[in-house]
Amino acid sequence: MNATTSRHIVLTGATGQIAPLVVRHLAAHHRVTLTSRTPRATTQRPGVTHVACDYDAPESLVAAFRGADALFVVTNEPTRPEHDRNIVRAAVDASVGHIVKLSAAAVHDSAAHDLVTTWQRSNEERIKKSGIPWTMIQPRSFMSHALAWASSIRSRGATYALHPHSRNACIAPEDVAQAAARVLGDAEHHFQSYQLTGPQPLSAHEQSAVLAELLERPLVCRALSRAEAHARYSRRYSPTMADALLASAERQLAGAKARTTDTVERLTGRPTTTFAAWAADHMDRFA
């Protein structure tokens, strides 16, 4: 299909961060279906339909996916791998034309054996065996993770991180979304894997300095111990997820997440967003 061909594009994860951003970058002539457990209107745009479907109910997935030229797959529960199996099964039953999977750059790291990475590897392998043309979008950590500091920045003038001087080539979610929109339903990108990074590796300490400059106030980046970091992760995630995040932080300390790619620029035709530019666009969340 060429760029002017109208496609039916279905996106899972409508209430998440990436899928609504992808919709913003899809051409207006495409028919778009956003799916989530509850059909909440997360994006207001002509031609966009919101449909309820349940990852535990394969029949609802088949109904939502039927007639899709391309399907954007986002899942966030590595402890529920049946969700991923149900999505791929439904995509096959619904004769989906193309699957674009939001995965992770860590799948290429031979030293990464944590829960999240092994789950994403399994997801990719399942899709590759489905018989449906596929494209993998494999980003580094999102710059938006810095939003977790917003409360402590406001109340204590501080950010907190395990290994605050270790670097990650983090990426703006908007760049991930635009890259995904570029490849959805485009046969030129069938059977390709794209590792996406930001333009430079940054540490939590360096990100904090950028935020301090934009906010025009001093910020201190405080180091967390492993126990403190695990306790923080455990407030939001299961113990196995908290362990996976600790393992990920150790790989970052070893330099596994510092490499950059030019993939965003090649796919979108524009420079990759810097952390300073991303933060400036989201200052209302920190101020």
PDB file of C-alpha atoms in Angstrom:
ATOM      1  CA  MET A   1       0.000   0.000   0.000  1.00  0.00           C
ATOM      2  CA  ASN A   2       1.228   3.484  -0.715  1.00  0.00           C
ATOM      3  CA  ALA A   3       0.992   6.443   1.634  1.00  0.00           C
ATOM      4  CA  THR A   4      -2.330   7.646   0.186  1.00  0.00           C
ATOM      5  CA  THR A   5      -4.110   4.278   0.409  1.00  0.00           C
ATOM      6  CA  SER A   6      -6.802   4.213   3.064  1.00  0.00           C
ATOM      7  CA  ARG A   7      -6.248   1.478   5.654  1.00  0.00           C
ATOM      8  CA  HIS A   8      -8.140   0.142   8.601  1.00  0.00           C
ATOM      9  CA  ILE A   9      -5.745   0.340  11.547  1.00  0.00           C
ATOM     10  CA  VAL A  10      -6.543  -1.169  14.941  1.00  0.00           C
ATOM     11  CA  LEU A  11      -4.576  -0.176  18.033  1.00  0.00           C
ATOM     12  CA  THR A  12      -4.621  -1.954  21.382  1.00  0.00           C
ATOM     13  CA  GLY A  13      -3.856  -0.114  24.608  1.00  0.00           C
ATOM     14  CA  ALA A  14      -6.129   2.856  23.963  1.00  0.00           C
ATOM     15  CA  THR A  15      -5.903   4.049  27.561  1.00  0.00           C
ATOM     16  CA  GLY A  16      -2.108   3.802  27.647  1.00  0.00           C
ATOM     17  CA  GLN A  17       0.556   6.313  26.708  1.00  0.00           C
ATOM     18  CA  ILE A  18       1.565   5.301  23.178  1.00  0.00           C
ATOM     19  CA  ALA A  19      -1.556   4.308  21.228  1.00  0.00           C
ATOM     20  CA  PRO A  20      -3.279   7.739  21.484  1.00  0.00           C
ATOM     21  CA  LEU A  21      -0.028   9.362  20.338  1.00  0.00           C
ATOM     22  CA  VAL A  22       0.167   6.998  17.362  1.00  0.00           C
ATOM     23  CA  VAL A  23      -3.302   8.099  16.264  1.00  0.00           C
ATOM     24  CA  ARG A  24      -2.124  11.725  16.091  1.00  0.00           C
ATOM     25  CA  HIS A  25       0.454  10.710  13.484  1.00  0.00           C
ATOM     26  CA  LEU A  26      -1.806   8.580  11.301  1.00  0.00           C
ATOM     27  CA  ALA A  27      -3.085  10.151   8.093  1.00  0.00           C
ATOM     28  CA  ALA A  28      -6.659  11.429   8.322  1.00  0.00           C
ATOM     29  CA  HIS A  29      -7.865   9.157   5.530  1.00  0.00           C
ATOM     30  CA  HIS A  30      -7.218   6.002   7.556  1.00  0.00           C
ATOM     31  CA  ARG A  31     -10.035   4.339   9.481  1.00  0.00           C
ATOM     32  CA  VAL A  32      -8.831   3.845  13.045  1.00  0.00           C
ATOM     33  CA  THR A  33     -10.136   1.596  15.813  1.00  0.00           C
ATOM     34  CA  LEU A  34      -8.833   2.062  19.357  1.00  0.00           C
ATOM     35  CA  THR A  35      -9.415  -0.847  21.721  1.00  0.00           C
ATOM     36  CA  SER A  36      -9.389  -1.101  25.495  1.00  0.00           C
ATOM     37  CA  ARG A  37     -11.189  -2.942  28.274  1.00  0.00           C
ATOM     38  CA  THR A  38     -13.619  -0.024  28.478  1.00  0.00           C
ATOM     39  CA  PRO A  39     -14.451   1.998  25.322  1.00  0.00           C
ATOM     40  CA  ARG A  40     -13.292   5.331  26.696  1.00  0.00           C
ATOM     41  CA  ALA A  41     -12.776   8.116  24.164  1.00  0.00           C
ATOM     42  CA  THR A  42      -9.056   8.873  24.603  1.00  0.00           C
ATOM     43  CA  THR A  43      -8.660  10.526  21.203  1.00  0.00           C
ATOM     44  CA  GLN A  44     -11.072  12.900  19.503  1.00  0.00           C
ATOM     45  CA  ARG A  45     -10.621  12.688  15.743  1.00  0.00           C
ATOM     46  CA  PRO A  46     -12.954  12.011  12.821  1.00  0.00           C
ATOM     47  CA  GLY A  47     -12.776   8.407  11.694  1.00  0.00           C
ATOM     48  CA  VAL A  48     -11.681   7.047  15.088  1.00  0.00           C
ATOM     49  CA  THR A  49     -13.852   4.401  16.762  1.00  0.00           C
ATOM     50  CA  HIS A  50     -13.416   3.216  20.355  1.00  0.00           C
ATOM     51  CA  VAL A  51     -14.225  -0.455  20.944  1.00  0.00           C
ATOM     52  CA  ALA A  52     -14.274  -2.489  24.158  1.00  0.00           C
ATOM     53  CA  CYS A  53     -12.423  -5.792  24.139  1.00  0.00           C
ATOM     54  CA  ASP A  54     -10.892  -7.984  26.800  1.00  0.00           C
ATOM     55  CA  TYR A  55      -7.522  -9.733  26.497  1.00  0.00           C
ATOM     56  CA  ASP A  56      -9.082 -12.592  28.498  1.00  0.00           C
ATOM     57  CA  ALA A  57     -11.935 -12.939  25.975  1.00  0.00           C
ATOM     58  CA  PRO A  58     -10.553 -14.026  22.567  1.00  0.00           C
ATOM     59  CA  GLU A  59     -13.924 -13.663  20.859  1.00  0.00           C
ATOM     60  CA  SER A  60     -14.000  -9.950  21.702  1.00  0.00           C
ATOM     61  CA  LEU A  61     -10.512  -9.568  20.224  1.00  0.00           C
ATOM     62  CA  VAL A  62     -11.469 -11.303  16.974  1.00  0.00           C
ATOM     63  CA  ALA A  63     -14.471  -8.995  16.603  1.00  0.00           C
ATOM     64  CA  ALA A  64     -12.328  -5.902  17.247  1.00  0.00           C
ATOM     65  CA  PHE A  65      -9.524  -6.975  14.898  1.00  0.00           C
ATOM     66  CA  ARG A  66     -11.605  -8.208  11.961  1.00  0.00           C
ATOM     67  CA  GLY A  67     -10.879  -6.354   8.731  1.00  0.00           C
ATOM     68  CA  ALA A  68      -7.714  -4.700  10.056  1.00  0.00           C
ATOM     69  CA  ASP A  69      -5.022  -3.976   7.501  1.00  0.00           C
ATOM     70  CA  ALA A  70      -2.660  -3.375  10.423  1.00  0.00           C
ATOM     71  CA  LEU A  71      -2.728  -4.046  14.159  1.00  0.00           C
ATOM     72  CA  PHE A  72      -0.618  -2.172  16.713  1.00  0.00           C
ATOM     73  CA  VAL A  73      -0.026  -4.406  19.731  1.00  0.00           C
ATOM     74  CA  VAL A  74       0.760  -3.027  23.182  1.00  0.00           C
ATOM     75  CA  THR A  75       0.634  -5.233  26.283  1.00  0.00           C
ATOM     76  CA  ASN A  76       1.936  -4.396  29.739  1.00  0.00           C
ATOM     77  CA  GLU A  77       1.494  -7.474  31.913  1.00  0.00           C
ATOM     78  CA  PRO A  78       4.412  -9.908  31.703  1.00  0.00           C
ATOM     79  CA  THR A  79       2.823 -12.004  34.448  1.00  0.00           C
ATOM     80  CA  ARG A  80      -0.197 -12.586  32.162  1.00  0.00           C
ATOM     81  CA  PRO A  81       1.341 -14.144  29.009  1.00  0.00           C
ATOM     82  CA  GLU A  82      -2.056 -15.593  28.065  1.00  0.00           C
ATOM     83  CA  HIS A  83      -3.057 -12.081  27.013  1.00  0.00           C
ATOM     84  CA  ASP A  84      -0.327 -12.055  24.374  1.00  0.00           C
ATOM     85  CA  ARG A  85      -1.254 -15.542  23.177  1.00  0.00           C
ATOM     86  CA  ASN A  86      -4.907 -14.524  22.861  1.00  0.00           C
ATOM     87  CA  ILE A  87      -4.034 -11.399  20.865  1.00  0.00           C
ATOM     88  CA  VAL A  88      -1.954 -13.284  18.307  1.00  0.00           C
ATOM     89  CA  ARG A  89      -4.526 -16.075  18.021  1.00  0.00           C
ATOM     90  CA  ALA A  90      -7.256 -13.502  17.437  1.00  0.00           C
ATOM     91  CA  ALA A  91      -5.144 -11.660  14.859  1.00  0.00           C
ATOM     92  CA  VAL A  92      -4.778 -14.893  12.898  1.00  0.00           C
ATOM     93  CA  ASP A  93      -8.501 -15.717  13.175  1.00  0.00           C
ATOM     94  CA  ALA A  94      -9.416 -12.173  12.106  1.00  0.00           C
ATOM     95  CA  SER A  95      -7.029 -12.277   9.098  1.00  0.00           C
ATOM     96  CA  VAL A  96      -5.110  -9.187  10.197  1.00  0.00           C
ATOM     97  CA  GLY A  97      -2.796  -7.972   7.428  1.00  0.00           C
ATOM     98  CA  HIS A  98       0.166  -6.687   9.476  1.00  0.00           C
ATOM     99  CA  ILE A  99       1.199  -6.721  13.146  1.00  0.00           C
ATOM    100  CA  VAL A 100       3.355  -3.956  14.585  1.00  0.00           C
ATOM    101  CA  LYS A 101       4.524  -4.907  18.075  1.00  0.00           C
ATOM    102  CA  LEU A 102       5.725  -2.467  20.699  1.00  0.00           C
ATOM    103  CA  SER A 103       8.601  -4.464  22.202  1.00  0.00           C
ATOM    104  CA  ALA A 104      11.866  -3.385  23.858  1.00  0.00           C
ATOM    105  CA  ALA A 105      15.468  -2.766  22.815  1.00  0.00           C
ATOM    106  CA  ALA A 106      16.620  -5.113  25.590  1.00  0.00           C
ATOM    107  CA  VAL A 107      15.588  -8.167  23.550  1.00  0.00           C
ATOM    108  CA  HIS A 108      18.929  -7.797  21.713  1.00  0.00           C
ATOM    109  CA  ASP A 109      20.967  -7.844  24.941  1.00  0.00           C
ATOM    110  CA  SER A 110      22.310 -11.364  25.470  1.00  0.00           C
ATOM    111  CA  ALA A 111      22.872 -10.567  29.153  1.00  0.00           C
ATOM    112  CA  ALA A 112      19.223  -9.636  29.725  1.00  0.00           C
ATOM    113  CA  HIS A 113      17.275 -12.514  31.261  1.00  0.00           C
ATOM    114  CA  ASP A 114      14.828 -10.647  33.483  1.00  0.00           C
ATOM    115  CA  LEU A 115      11.077 -11.253  33.445  1.00  0.00           C
ATOM    116  CA  VAL A 116      10.210  -8.332  31.169  1.00  0.00           C
ATOM    117  CA  THR A 117      12.854  -9.017  28.545  1.00  0.00           C
ATOM    118  CA  THR A 118      12.211 -12.767  28.313  1.00  0.00           C
ATOM    119  CA  TRP A 119       8.473 -12.028  28.045  1.00  0.00           C
ATOM    120  CA  GLN A 120       9.071  -9.612  25.151  1.00  0.00           C
ATOM    121  CA  ARG A 121      11.316 -12.115  23.385  1.00  0.00           C
ATOM    122  CA  SER A 122       8.561 -14.706  23.650  1.00  0.00           C
ATOM    123  CA  ASN A 123       6.014 -12.218  22.309  1.00  0.00           C
ATOM    124  CA  GLU A 124       8.198 -11.449  19.302  1.00  0.00           C
ATOM    125  CA  GLU A 125       8.805 -15.120  18.572  1.00  0.00           C
ATOM    126  CA  ARG A 126       5.082 -15.906  18.756  1.00  0.00           C
ATOM    127  CA  ILE A 127       4.261 -13.120  16.310  1.00  0.00           C
ATOM    128  CA  LYS A 128       7.022 -14.180  13.924  1.00  0.00           C
ATOM    129  CA  LYS A 129       5.564 -17.700  13.870  1.00  0.00           C
ATOM    130  CA  SER A 130       1.988 -16.494  13.295  1.00  0.00           C
ATOM    131  CA  GLY A 131       2.264 -16.268   9.520  1.00  0.00           C
ATOM    132  CA  ILE A 132       1.245 -12.593   9.599  1.00  0.00           C
ATOM    133  CA  PRO A 133       3.716  -9.992   8.283  1.00  0.00           C
ATOM    134  CA  TRP A 134       5.262  -8.243  11.265  1.00  0.00           C
ATOM    135  CA  THR A 135       7.333  -5.256  12.342  1.00  0.00           C
ATOM    136  CA  MET A 136       8.985  -4.878  15.751  1.00  0.00           C
ATOM    137  CA  ILE A 137       9.322  -1.469  17.394  1.00  0.00           C
ATOM    138  CA  GLN A 138      11.999  -1.798  20.093  1.00  0.00           C
ATOM    139  CA  PRO A 139      12.523   1.413  22.085  1.00  0.00           C
ATOM    140  CA  ARG A 140      14.774   2.228  24.982  1.00  0.00           C
ATOM    141  CA  SER A 141      13.293   3.585  28.201  1.00  0.00           C
ATOM    142  CA  PHE A 142      10.789   6.413  27.757  1.00  0.00           C
ATOM    143  CA  MET A 143      11.771   9.942  28.759  1.00  0.00           C
ATOM    144  CA  SER A 144       8.357  10.166  30.415  1.00  0.00           C
ATOM    145  CA  HIS A 145       9.651   7.975  33.267  1.00  0.00           C
ATOM    146  CA  ALA A 146      11.079  11.245  34.603  1.00  0.00           C
ATOM    147  CA  LEU A 147       7.502  12.279  35.405  1.00  0.00           C
ATOM    148  CA  ALA A 148       7.735   9.985  38.436  1.00  0.00           C
ATOM    149  CA  TRP A 149       9.942  12.702  39.956  1.00  0.00           C
ATOM    150  CA  ALA A 150       7.322  15.434  39.616  1.00  0.00           C
ATOM    151  CA  SER A 151       6.016  15.161  43.167  1.00  0.00           C
ATOM    152  CA  SER A 152       9.431  15.066  44.852  1.00  0.00           C
ATOM    153  CA  ILE A 153      10.652  17.933  42.657  1.00  0.00           C
ATOM    154  CA  ARG A 154       7.744  20.074  43.821  1.00  0.00           C
ATOM    155  CA  SER A 155       7.891  19.071  47.493  1.00  0.00           C
ATOM    156  CA  ARG A 156      11.600  18.481  48.141  1.00  0.00           C
ATOM    157  CA  GLY A 157      13.550  19.859  45.200  1.00  0.00           C
ATOM    158  CA  ALA A 158      14.952  16.373  44.630  1.00  0.00           C
ATOM    159  CA  THR A 159      14.983  13.448  42.237  1.00  0.00           C
ATOM    160  CA  TYR A 160      15.828   9.864  43.208  1.00  0.00           C
ATOM    161  CA  ALA A 161      17.472   7.064  41.255  1.00  0.00           C
ATOM    162  CA  LEU A 162      19.355   3.822  41.674  1.00  0.00           C
ATOM    163  CA  HIS A 163      22.804   4.361  40.108  1.00  0.00           C
ATOM    164  CA  PRO A 164      22.099   8.044  39.295  1.00  0.00           C
ATOM    165  CA  HIS A 165      25.205   8.400  37.106  1.00  0.00           C
ATOM    166  CA  SER A 166      24.482   5.406  34.843  1.00  0.00           C
ATOM    167  CA  ARG A 167      23.273   6.361  31.370  1.00  0.00           C
ATOM    168  CA  ASN A 168      20.288   5.378  29.241  1.00  0.00           C
ATOM    169  CA  ALA A 169      19.647   6.496  25.644  1.00  0.00           C
ATOM    170  CA  CYS A 170      16.040   7.207  26.590  1.00  0.00           C
ATOM    171  CA  ILE A 171      13.510   8.218  23.969  1.00  0.00           C
ATOM    172  CA  ALA A 172      10.515  10.545  23.779  1.00  0.00           C
ATOM    173  CA  PRO A 173       7.229   8.580  23.618  1.00  0.00           C
ATOM    174  CA  GLU A 174       6.147  10.886  20.814  1.00  0.00           C
ATOM    175  CA  ASP A 175       9.086   9.659  18.703  1.00  0.00           C
ATOM    176  CA  VAL A 176       8.103   6.033  19.316  1.00  0.00           C
ATOM    177  CA  ALA A 177       4.534   6.816  18.311  1.00  0.00           C
ATOM    178  CA  GLN A 178       5.501   8.613  15.108  1.00  0.00           C
ATOM    179  CA  ALA A 179       7.820   5.778  14.091  1.00  0.00           C
ATOM    180  CA  ALA A 180       5.066   3.246  14.717  1.00  0.00           C
ATOM    181  CA  ALA A 181       2.581   5.284  12.692  1.00  0.00           C
ATOM    182  CA  ARG A 182       5.056   5.385   9.823  1.00  0.00           C
ATOM    183  CA  VAL A 183       5.333   1.609   9.533  1.00  0.00           C
ATOM    184  CA  LEU A 184       1.743   0.493  10.238  1.00  0.00           C
ATOM    185  CA  GLY A 185       0.363  -1.263   7.185  1.00  0.00           C
ATOM    186  CA  ASP A 186       3.369  -0.416   5.009  1.00  0.00           C
ATOM    187  CA  ALA A 187       4.800  -3.491   3.272  1.00  0.00           C
ATOM    188  CA  GLU A 188       8.176  -1.761   2.990  1.00  0.00           C
ATOM    189  CA  HIS A 189       8.615  -2.433   6.703  1.00  0.00           C
ATOM    190  CA  HIS A 190       7.407  -6.022   6.819  1.00  0.00           C
ATOM    191  CA  PHE A 191       9.723  -8.418   8.680  1.00  0.00           C
ATOM    192  CA  GLN A 192      11.876  -5.598  10.072  1.00  0.00           C
ATOM    193  CA  SER A 193      12.946  -4.851  13.645  1.00  0.00           C
ATOM    194  CA  TYR A 194      13.668  -1.250  14.573  1.00  0.00           C
ATOM    195  CA  GLN A 195      15.651  -0.319  17.679  1.00  0.00           C
ATOM    196  CA  LEU A 196      14.695   3.207  18.729  1.00  0.00           C
ATOM    197  CA  THR A 197      16.721   5.446  21.047  1.00  0.00           C
ATOM    198  CA  GLY A 198      17.035   9.066  21.950  1.00  0.00           C
ATOM    199  CA  PRO A 199      19.876  11.159  20.510  1.00  0.00           C
ATOM    200  CA  GLN A 200      22.223  10.765  23.501  1.00  0.00           C
ATOM    201  CA  PRO A 201      22.602   8.622  26.619  1.00  0.00           C
ATOM    202  CA  LEU A 202      21.749  10.510  29.785  1.00  0.00           C
ATOM    203  CA  SER A 203      21.941   9.692  33.475  1.00  0.00           C
ATOM    204  CA  ALA A 204      19.323  10.591  36.072  1.00  0.00           C
ATOM    205  CA  HIS A 205      21.814  13.146  37.375  1.00  0.00           C
ATOM    206  CA  GLU A 206      22.073  14.764  33.930  1.00  0.00           C
ATOM    207  CA  GLN A 207      18.308  14.694  33.400  1.00  0.00           C
ATOM    208  CA  SER A 208      17.868  16.390  36.764  1.00  0.00           C
ATOM    209  CA  ALA A 209      20.285  19.142  35.708  1.00  0.00           C
ATOM    210  CA  VAL A 210      18.213  19.740  32.566  1.00  0.00           C
ATOM    211  CA  LEU A 211      15.030  19.956  34.619  1.00  0.00           C
ATOM    212  CA  ALA A 212      16.676  22.327  37.098  1.00  0.00           C
ATOM    213  CA  GLU A 213      17.669  24.659  34.293  1.00  0.00           C
ATOM    214  CA  LEU A 214      14.174  24.644  32.776  1.00  0.00           C
ATOM    215  CA  LEU A 215      12.519  25.153  36.155  1.00  0.00           C
ATOM    216  CA  GLU A 216      15.076  27.801  37.121  1.00  0.00           C
ATOM    217  CA  ARG A 217      15.527  26.252  40.560  1.00  0.00           C
ATOM    218  CA  PRO A 218      18.163  23.955  42.103  1.00  0.00           C
ATOM    219  CA  LEU A 219      17.504  20.209  42.160  1.00  0.00           C
ATOM    220  CA  VAL A 220      19.442  17.478  43.917  1.00  0.00           C
ATOM    221  CA  CYS A 221      19.634  13.966  42.459  1.00  0.00           C
ATOM    222  CA  ARG A 222      19.827  11.538  45.371  1.00  0.00           C
ATOM    223  CA  ALA A 223      21.084   7.959  45.074  1.00  0.00           C
ATOM    224  CA  LEU A 224      18.830   5.125  46.218  1.00  0.00           C
ATOM    225  CA  SER A 225      20.174   1.922  47.695  1.00  0.00           C
ATOM    226  CA  ARG A 226      19.077  -1.372  46.123  1.00  0.00           C
ATOM    227  CA  ALA A 227      16.710  -1.958  49.045  1.00  0.00           C
ATOM    228  CA  GLU A 228      15.201   1.526  48.717  1.00  0.00           C
ATOM    229  CA  ALA A 229      14.773   1.127  44.952  1.00  0.00           C
ATOM    230  CA  HIS A 230      13.169  -2.301  45.362  1.00  0.00           C
ATOM    231  CA  ALA A 231      10.758  -0.898  47.945  1.00  0.00           C
ATOM    232  CA  ARG A 232       9.761   1.916  45.579  1.00  0.00           C
ATOM    233  CA  TYR A 233       9.223  -0.489  42.676  1.00  0.00           C
ATOM    234  CA  SER A 234       7.201  -2.810  44.914  1.00  0.00           C
ATOM    235  CA  ARG A 235       4.706  -0.050  45.685  1.00  0.00           C
ATOM    236  CA  ARG A 236       3.650  -0.078  42.032  1.00  0.00           C
ATOM    237  CA  TYR A 237       4.540  -3.557  40.774  1.00  0.00           C
ATOM    238  CA  SER A 238       4.619  -7.208  41.778  1.00  0.00           C
ATOM    239  CA  PRO A 239       7.763  -8.572  43.513  1.00  0.00           C
ATOM    240  CA  THR A 240       8.867 -10.313  40.291  1.00  0.00           C
ATOM    241  CA  MET A 241       8.486  -7.064  38.357  1.00  0.00           C
ATOM    242  CA  ALA A 242      10.457  -5.209  41.027  1.00  0.00           C
ATOM    243  CA  ASP A 243      13.238  -7.796  40.683  1.00  0.00           C
ATOM    244  CA  ALA A 244      13.191  -7.339  36.896  1.00  0.00           C
ATOM    245  CA  LEU A 245      13.544  -3.572  37.234  1.00  0.00           C
ATOM    246  CA  LEU A 246      16.509  -3.985  39.578  1.00  0.00           C
ATOM    247  CA  ALA A 247      18.176  -6.321  37.070  1.00  0.00           C
ATOM    248  CA  SER A 248      17.540  -3.771  34.336  1.00  0.00           C
ATOM    249  CA  ALA A 249      19.187  -1.047  36.419  1.00  0.00           C
ATOM    250  CA  GLU A 250      22.264  -3.227  36.899  1.00  0.00           C
ATOM    251  CA  ARG A 251      22.574  -3.711  33.137  1.00  0.00           C
ATOM    252  CA  GLN A 252      22.295   0.039  32.695  1.00  0.00           C
ATOM    253  CA  LEU A 253      25.117   0.513  35.204  1.00  0.00           C
ATOM    254  CA  ALA A 254      27.207  -1.864  33.085  1.00  0.00           C
ATOM    255  CA  GLY A 255      26.651   0.349  30.033  1.00  0.00           C
ATOM    256  CA  ALA A 256      24.144  -1.866  28.213  1.00  0.00           C
ATOM    257  CA  LYS A 257      21.710   0.974  27.492  1.00  0.00           C
ATOM    258  CA  ALA A 258      24.016   3.746  26.308  1.00  0.00           C
ATOM    259  CA  ARG A 259      24.192   2.940  22.581  1.00  0.00           C
ATOM    260  CA  THR A 260      22.207   5.229  20.273  1.00  0.00           C
ATOM    261  CA  THR A 261      20.661   4.628  16.859  1.00  0.00           C
ATOM    262  CA  ASP A 262      19.510   6.951  14.074  1.00  0.00           C
ATOM    263  CA  THR A 263      16.360   4.906  13.439  1.00  0.00           C
ATOM    264  CA  VAL A 264      13.864   7.579  14.486  1.00  0.00           C
ATOM    265  CA  GLU A 265      15.393  10.054  12.048  1.00  0.00           C
ATOM    266  CA  ARG A 266      15.430   7.474   9.242  1.00  0.00           C
ATOM    267  CA  LEU A 267      11.779   6.518   9.788  1.00  0.00           C
ATOM    268  CA  THR A 268      10.313   9.968  10.447  1.00  0.00           C
ATOM    269  CA  GLY A 269      12.596  12.238   8.428  1.00  0.00           C
ATOM    270  CA  ARG A 270      13.222  14.589  11.366  1.00  0.00           C
ATOM    271  CA  PRO A 271      15.776  14.804  14.183  1.00  0.00           C
ATOM    272  CA  THR A 272      15.224  12.680  17.273  1.00  0.00           C
ATOM    273  CA  THR A 273      13.783  14.613  20.223  1.00  0.00           C
ATOM    274  CA  THR A 274      16.276  15.595  22.925  1.00  0.00           C
ATOM    275  CA  PHE A 275      15.446  15.202  26.603  1.00  0.00           C
ATOM    276  CA  ALA A 276      15.616  18.988  27.007  1.00  0.00           C
ATOM    277  CA  ALA A 277      13.046  19.483  24.227  1.00  0.00           C
ATOM    278  CA  TRP A 278      10.776  16.770  25.619  1.00  0.00           C
ATOM    279  CA  ALA A 279      11.004  18.206  29.152  1.00  0.00           C
ATOM    280  CA  ALA A 280      10.304  21.752  27.919  1.00  0.00           C
ATOM    281  CA  ASP A 281       7.111  20.477  26.271  1.00  0.00           C
ATOM    282  CA  HIS A 282       6.002  18.889  29.562  1.00  0.00           C
ATOM    283  CA  MET A 283       7.041  21.563  32.060  1.00  0.00           C
ATOM    284  CA  ASP A 284       3.464  21.907  33.276  1.00  0.00           C
ATOM    285  CA  ARG A 285       3.782  18.414  34.784  1.00  0.00           C
ATOM    286  CA  PHE A 286       6.852  19.393  36.828  1.00  0.00           C
ATOM    287  CA  ALA A 287       6.175  22.992  37.775  1.00  0.00           C
TER     288      ALA A 287
END
